[in-house]
């Protein structure tokens, strides 16, 4: 098992370019199956989750391969509506195959999706919303079998603005005759990106970014060339890495509006931040003060940056309070930071963090993707050497993470 070796205490400095968004690319890869023509996803990140999705596509007869940095997908050989457990078990985004297979072939059989263990993340909203549109669903033996022969358009109200359920409904409804309306839907930038991608293929989707999305069914979609949005979570991770090391970094290929909640927090925390189109400049001193965060669906503070901000809080002056409102098991990484000398007390979904003068390097293990990134950030500021096990978790969502940190002056290597 590969691991990171980090010698802490170096201030990050320089320039870094952000990759396209993991959370945008995965539903786009599924959406590419809605046409038999070629789809090219430009500058697709070469991360573990993308390669896992490629395995899923190939398992059902879809041609998917990298051509340089671009991902080519052609679904004219699609020959199955059954997604095997063997390829779906490690990837939460395998659930998107449900919507596209129902839209394309009116039938789907998928296992319950895998991914990081950060909470229950039930797919009951996916199931209930599809049932309300006439899909017949049977759940048995760890799999879901669906028949969309009588699927119809209609109005769906989501009990919670779930990103996955919103995207699955969008994918499932593109060919349904009439108008399908999704109310109380997720507003994340990745939802807007999926709408733009589908519309570029000939779909008629409107309203993404608001709490109501409308899908007017069409008869067919065509191929497209598409560049996904920048990864706001990767950008946020590098911004927080700069803050925790007291560094000075220019971050390229980022949409500042998509991480405005983070920028606002750090601007109030002795960090100098300036914006210039798709470039963020951040300069931070060593004097950092405590803060309060409540994670919420977009445009609230993103749950995917909570762990990284917890790492920052461990070396801030004063006491920070962080409440996780999205995933109930998102503090699994905290015990690893405590091994490094952090003062963290957990009370249900709330963490109380008293800043310490310094963290100390030790051997720790990444429990999941974002928790793993937080541990790397802790290692960057810790005294001595930190060994981070479980690198594969981190590589699920960050393309060339250690190389980008190395280019900014970090002492990090994979061993």
Coordinates of C-alpha atoms in Angstrom, one line a residue:
X1 CA 0.0 0.0 0.0
X2 CA 1.4 3.4 -1.0
X3 CA 1.7 6.2 1.5
X4 CA 2.8 9.8 1.7
X5 CA 5.9 10.9 3.6
X6 CA 5.7 14.5 4.6
X7 CA 8.3 16.6 6.4
X8 CA 6.4 19.5 7.8
X9 CA 7.2 23.2 8.4
X10 CA 7.5 24.4 4.8
X11 CA 5.6 27.5 3.7
X12 CA 3.7 26.9 0.4
X13 CA 4.6 29.3 -2.3
X14 CA 4.1 29.5 -6.1
X15 CA 1.4 28.7 -8.6
X16 CA -0.9 25.8 -9.0
X17 CA -3.5 24.9 -11.7
X18 CA -6.8 23.2 -10.6
X19 CA -8.1 20.2 -12.5
X20 CA -11.6 19.7 -13.7
X21 CA -14.2 18.7 -11.1
X22 CA -14.4 15.1 -10.0
X23 CA -18.0 15.6 -8.8
X24 CA -18.9 17.1 -12.3
X25 CA -17.0 14.5 -14.4
X26 CA -18.6 11.4 -13.0
X27 CA -22.2 12.2 -13.9
X28 CA -21.0 13.5 -17.3
X29 CA -19.4 10.1 -17.9
X30 CA -22.8 8.4 -17.2
X31 CA -24.6 11.0 -19.3
X32 CA -22.4 10.2 -22.3
X33 CA -24.3 6.9 -22.6
X34 CA -27.5 8.7 -23.6
X35 CA -26.1 9.0 -27.2
X36 CA -24.6 6.4 -29.5
X37 CA -22.3 9.1 -30.9
X38 CA -18.9 9.9 -29.6
X39 CA -18.5 12.2 -26.5
X40 CA -15.2 13.8 -25.6
X41 CA -14.6 15.1 -22.1
X42 CA -11.8 17.6 -22.3
X43 CA -9.0 17.7 -19.6
X44 CA -10.6 14.9 -17.6
X45 CA -8.8 14.3 -14.3
X46 CA -6.9 11.0 -14.1
X47 CA -8.1 10.0 -10.7
X48 CA -9.1 6.7 -9.2
X49 CA -12.8 7.4 -9.4
X50 CA -12.7 8.2 -13.1
X51 CA -10.8 4.9 -13.8
X52 CA -13.4 3.1 -11.6
X53 CA -16.2 4.6 -13.7
X54 CA -14.4 3.6 -16.9
X55 CA -14.4 0.0 -15.6
X56 CA -18.1 0.2 -15.1
X57 CA -18.7 1.5 -18.6
X58 CA -16.5 -1.1 -20.2
X59 CA -18.3 -3.9 -18.3
X60 CA -21.6 -3.0 -20.1
X61 CA -20.1 -2.7 -23.6
X62 CA -19.2 1.0 -23.7
X63 CA -16.0 2.1 -25.2
X64 CA -14.1 4.5 -22.9
X65 CA -10.5 5.5 -23.1
X66 CA -8.1 8.4 -22.5
X67 CA -6.7 10.2 -25.6
X68 CA -4.0 12.3 -24.0
X69 CA -5.8 14.2 -21.3
X70 CA -9.2 13.9 -22.9
X71 CA -11.6 11.1 -22.2
X72 CA -13.4 9.6 -25.2
X73 CA -16.7 7.7 -24.6
X74 CA -18.8 5.9 -27.2
X75 CA -21.9 3.9 -26.1
X76 CA -22.9 2.4 -29.5
X77 CA -21.8 -1.0 -28.1
X78 CA -23.9 -0.8 -24.9
X79 CA -25.1 -4.4 -24.4
X80 CA -26.3 -4.7 -20.8
X81 CA -28.5 -3.1 -18.3
X82 CA -26.8 -4.9 -15.4
X83 CA -24.0 -3.2 -13.5
X84 CA -21.9 -5.9 -11.8
X85 CA -21.2 -5.6 -8.0
X86 CA -17.5 -6.3 -8.7
X87 CA -17.1 -2.9 -10.4
X88 CA -19.7 -0.8 -8.6
X89 CA -18.7 -1.6 -5.0
X90 CA -16.0 1.0 -4.7
X91 CA -17.8 3.9 -6.4
X92 CA -20.7 5.8 -5.1
X93 CA -21.3 7.4 -8.5
X94 CA -22.2 4.1 -9.9
X95 CA -25.7 5.1 -8.9
X96 CA -25.9 7.4 -11.9
X97 CA -26.0 4.4 -14.1
X98 CA -29.6 3.9 -12.8
X99 CA -30.9 7.1 -14.5
X100 CA -29.1 6.7 -17.8
X101 CA -29.9 3.0 -18.3
X102 CA -33.6 3.7 -17.5
X103 CA -33.6 6.5 -20.1
X104 CA -31.7 4.5 -22.7
X105 CA -33.1 1.0 -22.3
X106 CA -36.0 1.3 -19.9
X107 CA -34.5 -1.2 -17.5
X108 CA -31.6 -1.2 -15.0
X109 CA -30.2 -3.5 -12.4
X110 CA -27.5 -2.0 -10.1
X111 CA -26.0 -3.0 -6.7
X112 CA -26.2 -0.6 -3.8
X113 CA -23.3 1.8 -4.5
X114 CA -20.0 2.0 -2.6
X115 CA -17.6 4.8 -1.9
X116 CA -16.3 6.5 1.2
X117 CA -17.8 5.6 4.5
X118 CA -18.8 9.1 5.6
X119 CA -22.4 8.4 6.4
X120 CA -25.5 6.4 5.4
X121 CA -26.1 8.4 2.2
X122 CA -29.2 6.3 1.5
X123 CA -30.6 6.2 -2.1
X124 CA -34.2 6.2 -0.9
X125 CA -34.8 9.6 -2.5
X126 CA -33.5 8.2 -5.9
X127 CA -35.9 5.3 -5.5
X128 CA -38.9 7.3 -4.3
X129 CA -38.6 10.0 -6.9
X130 CA -38.3 7.5 -9.8
X131 CA -41.3 5.5 -8.4
X132 CA -43.4 8.7 -8.5
X133 CA -42.7 8.9 -12.2
X134 CA -44.0 5.4 -12.8
X135 CA -40.8 3.4 -12.6
X136 CA -41.4 -0.1 -11.1
X137 CA -38.6 -0.8 -8.6
X138 CA -37.7 -4.0 -6.7
X139 CA -35.0 -4.0 -3.9
X140 CA -33.7 -7.4 -3.0
X141 CA -30.4 -9.0 -2.0
X142 CA -28.3 -5.8 -2.1
X143 CA -29.4 -4.8 -5.6
X144 CA -32.1 -2.6 -7.3
X145 CA -34.0 -3.8 -10.3
X146 CA -36.0 -1.1 -12.2
X147 CA -38.5 -1.2 -15.1
X148 CA -39.2 2.2 -16.7
X149 CA -41.5 0.9 -19.5
X150 CA -44.3 3.0 -18.1
X151 CA -42.2 6.0 -16.9
X152 CA -44.0 9.3 -17.4
X153 CA -43.3 13.0 -16.9
X154 CA -44.5 14.7 -13.8
X155 CA -43.6 16.8 -10.7
X156 CA -41.1 15.4 -8.2
X157 CA -40.5 17.1 -4.8
X158 CA -37.3 16.1 -3.0
X159 CA -37.4 16.0 0.8
X160 CA -33.8 17.1 0.8
X161 CA -31.8 18.8 -1.9
X162 CA -29.8 15.7 -2.7
X163 CA -27.1 16.2 -5.5
X164 CA -27.2 12.6 -6.6
X165 CA -31.0 12.3 -6.7
X166 CA -31.2 15.6 -8.6
X167 CA -28.7 14.4 -11.2
X168 CA -30.3 10.9 -11.5
X169 CA -33.7 12.5 -12.2
X170 CA -32.2 14.8 -14.8
X171 CA -30.5 11.8 -16.6
X172 CA -33.6 9.6 -16.3
X173 CA -36.0 12.2 -17.7
X174 CA -34.3 13.5 -20.9
X175 CA -36.3 11.2 -23.2
X176 CA -39.6 11.2 -21.3
X177 CA -42.4 12.7 -23.2
X178 CA -43.7 15.9 -21.7
X179 CA -42.2 18.1 -19.0
X180 CA -40.7 16.8 -15.8
X181 CA -40.2 19.2 -12.9
X182 CA -37.9 18.7 -10.0
X183 CA -38.6 20.9 -6.9
X184 CA -36.4 21.5 -3.9
X185 CA -33.5 20.2 -6.0
X186 CA -29.8 20.7 -5.3
X187 CA -28.2 23.9 -6.6
X188 CA -24.5 22.9 -6.7
X189 CA -22.4 24.1 -9.6
X190 CA -22.0 20.5 -10.7
X191 CA -25.8 20.4 -11.3
X192 CA -25.5 23.4 -13.6
X193 CA -22.5 21.7 -15.4
X194 CA -24.6 18.6 -16.0
X195 CA -27.4 20.7 -17.5
X196 CA -25.0 22.5 -19.8
X197 CA -23.5 19.2 -20.9
X198 CA -26.9 17.6 -21.6
X199 CA -28.1 20.7 -23.5
X200 CA -24.9 20.6 -25.5
X201 CA -26.1 17.1 -26.6
X202 CA -29.5 18.4 -27.6
X203 CA -31.5 18.0 -24.3
X204 CA -33.9 20.7 -23.1
X205 CA -33.1 21.3 -19.4
X206 CA -33.6 24.6 -17.6
X207 CA -33.4 26.0 -14.1
X208 CA -30.2 24.3 -12.8
X209 CA -28.7 26.4 -10.0
X210 CA -32.2 27.2 -8.7
X211 CA -34.5 25.1 -6.6
X212 CA -36.6 24.1 -9.6
X213 CA -35.4 22.2 -12.7
X214 CA -37.5 21.5 -15.8
X215 CA -36.8 18.8 -18.3
X216 CA -38.6 18.8 -21.6
X217 CA -38.2 15.3 -23.1
X218 CA -36.5 15.0 -26.5
X219 CA -36.3 12.0 -28.8
X220 CA -32.5 11.7 -29.1
X221 CA -29.2 13.2 -28.1
X222 CA -26.0 13.6 -30.2
X223 CA -22.3 13.6 -29.4
X224 CA -20.4 16.5 -28.0
X225 CA -17.1 17.9 -26.9
X226 CA -17.2 19.3 -23.4
X227 CA -14.9 20.8 -20.8
X228 CA -16.2 20.4 -17.2
X229 CA -16.0 23.1 -14.6
X230 CA -12.9 23.5 -12.4
X231 CA -12.9 21.5 -9.1
X232 CA -14.0 23.8 -6.4
X233 CA -13.1 21.3 -3.7
X234 CA -9.6 20.9 -5.0
X235 CA -9.3 24.7 -5.2
X236 CA -10.5 25.0 -1.7
X237 CA -8.1 22.4 -0.4
X238 CA -5.1 24.3 -1.9
X239 CA -6.5 27.6 -0.4
X240 CA -6.7 26.0 3.0
X241 CA -3.2 24.4 2.5
X242 CA -1.8 27.9 1.9
X243 CA -3.6 29.2 5.0
X244 CA -2.3 26.4 7.3
X245 CA 1.3 26.8 6.2
X246 CA 1.2 30.6 6.2
X247 CA 2.0 30.6 2.5
X248 CA 1.5 32.7 -0.6
X249 CA 0.0 31.0 -3.7
X250 CA -1.7 31.8 -7.0
X251 CA -4.4 29.3 -7.9
X252 CA -5.4 29.1 -11.6
X253 CA -8.5 27.7 -13.2
X254 CA -11.0 28.3 -10.4
X255 CA -14.4 29.9 -10.2
X256 CA -14.3 32.1 -7.0
X257 CA -18.1 32.3 -6.9
X258 CA -18.3 28.6 -6.4
X259 CA -16.3 28.8 -3.2
X260 CA -17.4 32.2 -1.9
X261 CA -18.4 30.7 1.5
X262 CA -14.7 29.6 2.0
X263 CA -13.2 32.8 0.7
X264 CA -15.5 34.8 3.1
X265 CA -14.3 32.7 6.1
X266 CA -10.6 33.1 5.3
X267 CA -10.8 36.8 4.5
X268 CA -12.0 37.2 8.1
X269 CA -9.1 35.2 9.3
X270 CA -6.0 37.4 8.6
X271 CA -5.7 36.0 5.0
X272 CA -5.3 38.4 2.1
X273 CA -7.2 37.1 -0.9
X274 CA -7.6 38.8 -4.3
X275 CA -9.6 37.6 -7.3
X276 CA -8.8 38.1 -11.0
X277 CA -11.2 36.2 -13.3
X278 CA -10.2 32.5 -12.9
X279 CA -7.2 33.3 -10.6
X280 CA -7.2 33.4 -6.8
X281 CA -4.2 34.9 -5.0
X282 CA -3.9 34.1 -1.3
X283 CA -1.4 35.2 1.3
X284 CA -1.6 34.2 4.9
X285 CA 0.5 34.9 7.9
X286 CA 1.2 32.5 10.9
X287 CA -1.3 34.4 13.1
X288 CA -4.7 32.7 12.5
X289 CA -7.8 33.0 14.6
X290 CA -10.6 30.6 15.4
X291 CA -13.8 30.4 13.5
X292 CA -17.3 28.8 13.4
X293 CA -18.6 26.7 10.5
X294 CA -21.9 24.9 9.8
X295 CA -21.9 22.8 6.6
X296 CA -25.0 22.9 4.4
X297 CA -26.0 22.2 0.8
X298 CA -24.8 24.8 -1.7
X299 CA -24.5 27.8 -1.5
X300 CA -23.8 27.0 2.2
X301 CA -20.3 25.9 3.4
X302 CA -19.4 22.7 1.6
X303 CA -19.2 19.5 3.6
X304 CA -16.3 18.4 1.3
X305 CA -14.2 21.2 2.8
X306 CA -15.1 20.6 6.4
X307 CA -12.3 18.2 7.2
X308 CA -9.6 20.5 5.7
X309 CA -11.0 23.4 7.8
X310 CA -10.9 21.2 10.9
X311 CA -7.2 20.7 10.2
X312 CA -6.7 24.4 9.9
X313 CA -8.6 25.0 13.2
X314 CA -6.1 22.8 15.1
X315 CA -3.4 25.5 14.7
X316 CA -5.6 28.6 15.0
X317 CA -5.6 30.8 18.1
X318 CA -8.7 30.2 20.2
X319 CA -11.5 27.7 20.0
X320 CA -13.3 26.8 16.7
X321 CA -16.7 25.1 16.4
X322 CA -17.5 23.1 13.4
X323 CA -20.9 21.5 12.9
X324 CA -21.5 18.8 10.1
X325 CA -25.1 19.0 8.9
X326 CA -24.8 16.8 5.8
X327 CA -23.0 13.5 6.6
X328 CA -23.1 12.0 10.1
X329 CA -19.8 10.2 9.9
X330 CA -17.6 12.9 8.5
X331 CA -15.3 13.3 11.6
X332 CA -13.6 9.9 11.3
X333 CA -10.4 11.6 10.5
X334 CA -10.4 13.6 13.8
X335 CA -8.8 10.8 15.8
X336 CA -5.8 10.8 13.4
X337 CA -5.3 14.5 14.0
X338 CA -5.5 13.9 17.7
X339 CA -2.6 11.5 17.3
X340 CA -0.7 14.5 16.0
X341 CA -1.4 16.6 19.1
X342 CA -4.6 18.3 18.0
X343 CA -7.2 19.2 20.7
X344 CA -10.5 18.0 19.3
X345 CA -13.6 17.1 21.2
X346 CA -16.5 15.5 19.3
X347 CA -20.2 15.9 20.4
X348 CA -22.4 14.2 17.9
X349 CA -22.1 16.2 14.7
X350 CA -20.1 19.0 16.3
X351 CA -16.4 19.3 16.8
X352 CA -14.9 21.7 19.3
X353 CA -11.3 22.4 18.4
X354 CA -8.9 24.3 20.6
X355 CA -5.9 25.6 18.7
X356 CA -2.5 24.2 19.7
X357 CA 0.9 25.8 19.2
X358 CA 2.0 23.0 16.9
X359 CA 1.2 19.5 15.6
X360 CA 3.7 16.7 15.6
X361 CA 4.5 14.2 12.8
X362 CA 3.5 10.6 13.3
X363 CA 2.0 7.7 11.4
X364 CA -1.7 8.2 10.5
X365 CA -4.3 6.6 8.2
X366 CA -6.7 8.3 5.8
X367 CA -10.2 7.0 6.5
X368 CA -11.8 8.6 3.3
X369 CA -11.1 11.1 0.5
X370 CA -11.5 14.5 2.2
X371 CA -10.4 13.3 5.6
X372 CA -7.2 12.0 3.9
X373 CA -6.6 15.5 2.4
X374 CA -7.1 17.0 5.8
X375 CA -4.4 14.7 7.3
X376 CA -2.0 15.7 4.5
X377 CA -2.6 19.4 5.4
X378 CA -1.9 18.5 9.0
X379 CA 1.4 16.9 7.9
X380 CA 2.4 20.0 6.0
X381 CA 2.4 22.1 9.2
X382 CA 3.5 19.5 11.7
X383 CA 6.9 19.3 13.3
X384 CA 8.9 16.3 12.1
X385 CA 7.8 13.6 9.7
X386 CA 4.3 12.4 9.0
X387 CA 3.4 9.2 7.3
X388 CA -0.1 9.1 5.8
X389 CA -1.4 5.7 4.9
X390 CA -4.4 5.1 2.7
X391 CA -3.2 7.2 -0.3
X392 CA -5.7 5.5 -2.6
X393 CA -8.6 7.3 -0.8
X394 CA -7.0 10.6 -1.5
X395 CA -6.2 9.7 -5.1
X396 CA -10.0 9.1 -5.7
X397 CA -10.5 12.8 -6.0
X398 CA -7.1 14.6 -6.4
X399 CA -5.2 14.5 -9.7
X400 CA -1.4 14.6 -8.9
X401 CA -1.9 15.9 -5.4
X402 CA 1.6 15.3 -4.1
X403 CA 3.2 16.6 -7.3
X404 CA 1.2 19.9 -7.1
X405 CA 2.2 20.3 -3.4
X406 CA 5.8 19.5 -4.2
X407 CA 5.8 22.2 -6.9
X408 CA 4.6 24.7 -4.2
X409 CA 7.6 23.8 -2.0
X410 CA 6.1 21.1 0.2
X411 CA 8.5 18.2 1.3
X412 CA 6.2 15.3 0.3
X413 CA 6.7 12.1 -1.6
X414 CA 4.9 8.9 -2.2
X415 CA 6.7 5.8 -0.8

